Amino acid sequence: MPNDEPAGSDNVVKQVLATINQRKPLIIVGGISTPQEAQEAKETGAEFVALGMQYLREPQWVAKVEAGQEDRIRYTMPDEAAVREVGINPFMYRYMQEDLGKPITQAPKQ
């Protein structure tokens, strides 16, 4: 399936959906931080939308969305104390930040 599109583009999703032809569920993972992004991903035809890094930042993400408390979702981790508060091991935090280059402190795309 050749393409020159970014992985999250609608065209790529449509190509994947056409290829799997309902034989398998489409799961979208990566780059989802806000409820709006999750809804947009679901509207592309995905049966499941998974949170990765954002779920580490805010373990109560789903509960807050369901309760209508989207304004209380944590999108950044200001320091290692906040990281420990949600139960992430400091060594894992540093590994993610430094070795993987995945900043857990990053705010969502605007």
Coordinates of N, CA and C in Angstrom, one line a residue:
M1 N 0.8 -1.2 0.0 CA 0.0 0.0 0.0 C 0.9 1.2 0.0
P2 N 1.4 1.7 -1.2 CA 2.3 2.8 -1.2 C 1.5 4.1 -0.9
N3 N 2.1 5.0 -0.2 CA 1.5 6.3 0.0 C 2.6 7.3 0.4
D4 N 2.2 8.6 0.1 CA 3.1 9.7 0.5 C 2.4 10.5 1.6
E5 N 1.4 10.0 2.2 CA 0.6 10.7 3.2 C 1.2 10.5 4.6
P6 N 1.0 11.5 5.5 CA 1.4 11.2 6.9 C 0.5 10.1 7.5
A7 N 1.1 9.4 8.4 CA 0.4 8.2 8.9 C -1.0 8.5 9.5
G8 N -1.2 9.6 10.0 CA -2.6 9.9 10.6 C -3.6 10.5 9.7
S9 N -3.2 10.7 8.4 CA -4.1 11.4 7.5 C -5.3 10.5 7.2
D10 N -6.4 11.2 6.8 CA -7.6 10.5 6.4 C -7.4 9.5 5.3
N11 N -6.6 9.9 4.3 CA -6.4 9.0 3.2 C -5.7 7.7 3.6
V12 N -4.8 7.8 4.5 CA -4.1 6.6 4.9 C -5.1 5.7 5.7
V13 N -5.9 6.3 6.5 CA -6.9 5.5 7.2 C -7.9 4.8 6.2
K14 N -8.3 5.6 5.2 CA -9.2 5.0 4.2 C -8.5 3.8 3.5
Q15 N -7.2 4.0 3.2 CA -6.5 2.9 2.5 C -6.5 1.6 3.4
V16 N -6.2 1.9 4.7 CA -6.1 0.7 5.6 C -7.5 0.1 5.7
L17 N -8.5 0.9 5.9 CA -9.9 0.3 6.0 C -10.3 -0.5 4.7
A18 N -9.9 0.0 3.6 CA -10.2 -0.7 2.3 C -9.4 -2.0 2.3
T19 N -8.2 -2.0 2.8 CA -7.3 -3.2 2.7 C -7.8 -4.3 3.7
I20 N -8.2 -3.9 4.9 CA -8.7 -4.9 5.9 C -10.1 -5.3 5.6
N21 N -10.8 -4.5 4.9 CA -12.2 -4.8 4.4 C -13.0 -5.5 5.5
Q22 N -13.0 -4.9 6.7 CA -13.8 -5.4 7.8 C -13.4 -6.8 8.3
R23 N -12.3 -7.3 7.9 CA -11.9 -8.6 8.4 C -11.2 -8.5 9.7
K24 N -10.7 -7.3 10.1 CA -10.1 -7.0 11.4 C -10.6 -5.7 11.8
P25 N -10.6 -5.4 13.1 CA -10.9 -4.1 13.6 C -9.7 -3.1 13.4
L26 N -10.0 -1.9 13.1 CA -9.0 -0.9 13.0 C -8.8 -0.2 14.4
I27 N -7.6 -0.2 14.8 CA -7.3 0.4 16.1 C -6.3 1.6 15.8
I28 N -6.6 2.8 16.3 CA -5.8 3.9 16.1 C -5.1 4.2 17.4
V29 N -3.8 4.3 17.3 CA -2.9 4.5 18.5 C -1.9 5.6 18.1
G30 N -1.6 6.5 19.0 CA -0.5 7.4 18.9 C -1.0 8.8 18.5
G31 N -0.5 9.8 19.3 CA -0.8 11.2 19.0 C -2.1 11.6 19.4
I32 N -2.8 10.8 20.2 CA -4.1 11.2 20.7 C -4.0 11.8 22.2
S33 N -4.3 13.0 22.4 CA -4.3 13.6 23.7 C -5.6 14.1 24.2
T34 N -6.3 14.8 23.3 CA -7.6 15.4 23.7 C -8.8 14.6 23.4
P35 N -9.9 14.8 24.1 CA -11.1 14.1 23.7 C -11.5 14.4 22.3
Q36 N -11.3 15.6 21.8 CA -11.6 15.9 20.4 C -10.8 15.1 19.4
E37 N -9.5 14.9 19.7 CA -8.7 14.1 18.8 C -9.2 12.6 18.9
A38 N -9.6 12.1 20.0 CA -10.1 10.8 20.1 C -11.4 10.6 19.3
Q39 N -12.2 11.6 19.4 CA -13.5 11.6 18.6 C -13.2 11.6 17.1
E40 N -12.3 12.5 16.7 CA -11.9 12.6 15.3 C -11.4 11.3 14.8
A41 N -10.5 10.6 15.6 CA -10.0 9.3 15.2 C -11.1 8.3 15.1
K42 N -12.0 8.3 16.0 CA -13.2 7.4 16.0 C -14.0 7.6 14.7
E43 N -14.2 8.8 14.3 CA -15.0 9.2 13.2 C -14.4 8.8 11.9
T44 N -13.1 8.4 11.9 CA -12.5 8.0 10.6 C -12.9 6.6 10.3
G45 N -13.5 5.9 11.2 CA -13.8 4.5 11.0 C -13.2 3.5 11.9
A46 N -12.3 4.0 12.9 CA -11.7 3.1 13.8 C -12.7 2.6 14.8
E47 N -12.5 1.3 15.1 CA -13.4 0.7 16.1 C -12.9 0.9 17.5
F48 N -11.6 1.2 17.6 CA -11.0 1.4 19.0 C -9.9 2.5 18.8
V49 N -9.9 3.4 19.8 CA -8.9 4.5 19.9 C -8.1 4.3 21.2
A50 N -6.8 4.1 21.1 CA -6.0 3.9 22.3 C -5.2 5.1 22.7
L51 N -5.1 5.3 23.9 CA -4.2 6.4 24.5 C -2.9 5.8 24.9
G52 N -1.8 6.4 24.6 CA -0.5 6.0 25.0 C 0.1 6.9 26.1
M53 N 0.9 7.8 25.6 CA 1.6 8.8 26.5 C 0.6 9.6 27.3
Q54 N -0.5 10.0 26.7 CA -1.5 10.8 27.4 C -2.1 10.1 28.6
Y55 N -2.3 8.7 28.4 CA -2.8 8.0 29.6 C -1.8 7.9 30.7
L56 N -0.5 8.0 30.4 CA 0.5 8.1 31.5 C 0.4 9.4 32.2
R57 N 0.2 10.5 31.4 CA 0.1 11.8 32.0 C -1.2 11.9 32.9
E58 N -2.2 11.3 32.4 CA -3.5 11.4 33.1 C -4.2 10.1 33.2
P59 N -3.9 9.3 34.2 CA -4.5 8.0 34.4 C -6.1 8.0 34.5
Q60 N -6.6 9.2 34.9 CA -8.1 9.3 35.0 C -8.7 9.9 33.8
W61 N -8.0 9.9 32.6 CA -8.5 10.5 31.4 C -9.9 10.1 31.0
V62 N -10.1 8.8 31.0 CA -11.5 8.3 30.6 C -12.5 8.7 31.6
A63 N -12.2 8.5 32.9 CA -13.2 8.9 33.9 C -13.6 10.4 33.8
K64 N -12.6 11.2 33.6 CA -12.8 12.7 33.5 C -13.7 13.0 32.3
V65 N -13.4 12.4 31.1 CA -14.2 12.6 29.9 C -15.6 12.2 30.2
E66 N -15.8 11.0 30.7 CA -17.1 10.5 31.0 C -17.9 11.4 31.9
A67 N -17.2 12.0 32.9 CA -17.9 12.8 33.9 C -18.0 14.3 33.4
G68 N -17.6 14.5 32.1 CA -17.7 15.9 31.6 C -16.7 16.9 32.2
Q69 N -15.6 16.3 32.7 CA -14.6 17.1 33.4 C -13.3 17.3 32.5
E70 N -13.6 17.5 31.2 CA -12.5 17.6 30.3 C -11.5 18.7 30.6
D71 N -12.0 19.8 31.3 CA -11.2 20.9 31.7 C -10.2 20.5 32.8
R72 N -10.4 19.3 33.4 CA -9.5 18.9 34.5 C -8.5 17.9 34.1
I73 N -8.4 17.6 32.8 CA -7.5 16.6 32.3 C -6.1 17.2 32.3
R74 N -5.1 16.4 32.9 CA -3.7 16.9 32.9 C -3.1 16.5 31.6
Y75 N -2.5 17.6 30.9 CA -1.8 17.3 29.7 C -0.3 17.5 29.8
T76 N 0.2 17.9 30.9 CA 1.6 18.0 31.1 C 2.1 17.5 32.4
M77 N 3.3 17.1 32.5 CA 3.9 16.7 33.8 C 5.0 17.7 34.1
P78 N 4.7 18.6 35.0 CA 5.6 19.7 35.2 C 7.0 19.3 35.8
D79 N 7.0 18.2 36.5 CA 8.3 17.8 37.1 C 8.2 16.4 37.5
E80 N 9.4 15.9 38.1 CA 9.4 14.4 38.5 C 8.5 14.1 39.6
A81 N 8.2 15.1 40.5 CA 7.2 14.9 41.6 C 5.8 14.5 41.0
A82 N 5.4 15.2 40.0 CA 4.1 14.9 39.3 C 4.2 13.6 38.7
V83 N 5.3 13.2 38.1 CA 5.4 11.9 37.5 C 5.3 10.8 38.6
R84 N 5.9 11.0 39.7 CA 5.8 10.0 40.8 C 4.3 9.9 41.3
E85 N 3.7 11.1 41.3 CA 2.3 11.2 41.8 C 1.4 10.2 41.0
V86 N 1.6 10.1 39.7 CA 0.8 9.2 38.9 C 1.3 7.8 38.9
G87 N 2.4 7.5 39.6 CA 3.0 6.2 39.7 C 4.0 5.7 38.7
I88 N 4.6 6.7 37.9 CA 5.6 6.3 37.0 C 6.9 6.3 37.7
N89 N 7.6 5.2 37.6 CA 9.0 5.1 38.2 C 9.9 6.2 37.6
P90 N 10.7 6.9 38.4 CA 11.6 7.9 37.9 C 12.6 7.4 36.9
F91 N 13.0 6.2 37.0 CA 13.9 5.6 36.0 C 13.2 5.5 34.6
M92 N 12.0 5.0 34.7 CA 11.2 4.9 33.4 C 11.0 6.3 32.8
Y93 N 10.7 7.3 33.7 CA 10.5 8.7 33.2 C 11.7 9.2 32.5
R94 N 12.9 9.0 33.1 CA 14.1 9.5 32.5 C 14.4 8.7 31.2
Y95 N 14.1 7.4 31.2 CA 14.3 6.6 30.0 C 13.4 7.1 28.8
M96 N 12.2 7.4 29.1 CA 11.2 7.9 28.1 C 11.7 9.3 27.6
Q97 N 12.1 10.1 28.5 CA 12.5 11.5 28.2 C 13.8 11.5 27.4
E98 N 14.8 10.8 27.9 CA 16.2 10.9 27.3 C 16.4 9.8 26.2
D99 N 16.2 8.6 26.5 CA 16.5 7.5 25.5 C 15.5 7.4 24.4
L100 N 14.2 7.5 24.7 CA 13.2 7.4 23.7 C 12.9 8.7 23.0
G101 N 13.2 9.8 23.7 CA 12.9 11.1 23.1 C 11.4 11.4 23.1
K102 N 10.7 10.8 24.0 CA 9.2 11.0 24.1 C 8.9 11.9 25.3
P103 N 8.8 13.2 25.1 CA 8.6 14.1 26.3 C 7.2 13.9 26.9
I104 N 7.2 13.4 28.1 CA 5.9 13.2 28.8 C 5.4 14.5 29.3
T105 N 6.3 15.5 29.3 CA 5.9 16.8 29.8 C 5.2 17.7 28.7
Q106 N 5.1 17.2 27.5 CA 4.6 17.9 26.4 C 3.1 18.2 26.4
A107 N 2.7 19.4 26.0 CA 1.3 19.7 25.9 C 0.7 19.1 24.6
P108 N -0.6 18.9 24.5 CA -1.1 18.4 23.3 C -1.0 19.4 22.1
K109 N -1.2 19.0 20.9 CA -1.2 19.8 19.7 C -2.4 20.8 19.8
Q110 N -2.2 22.0 19.4 CA -3.4 22.9 19.4 C -3.9 23.1 18.1

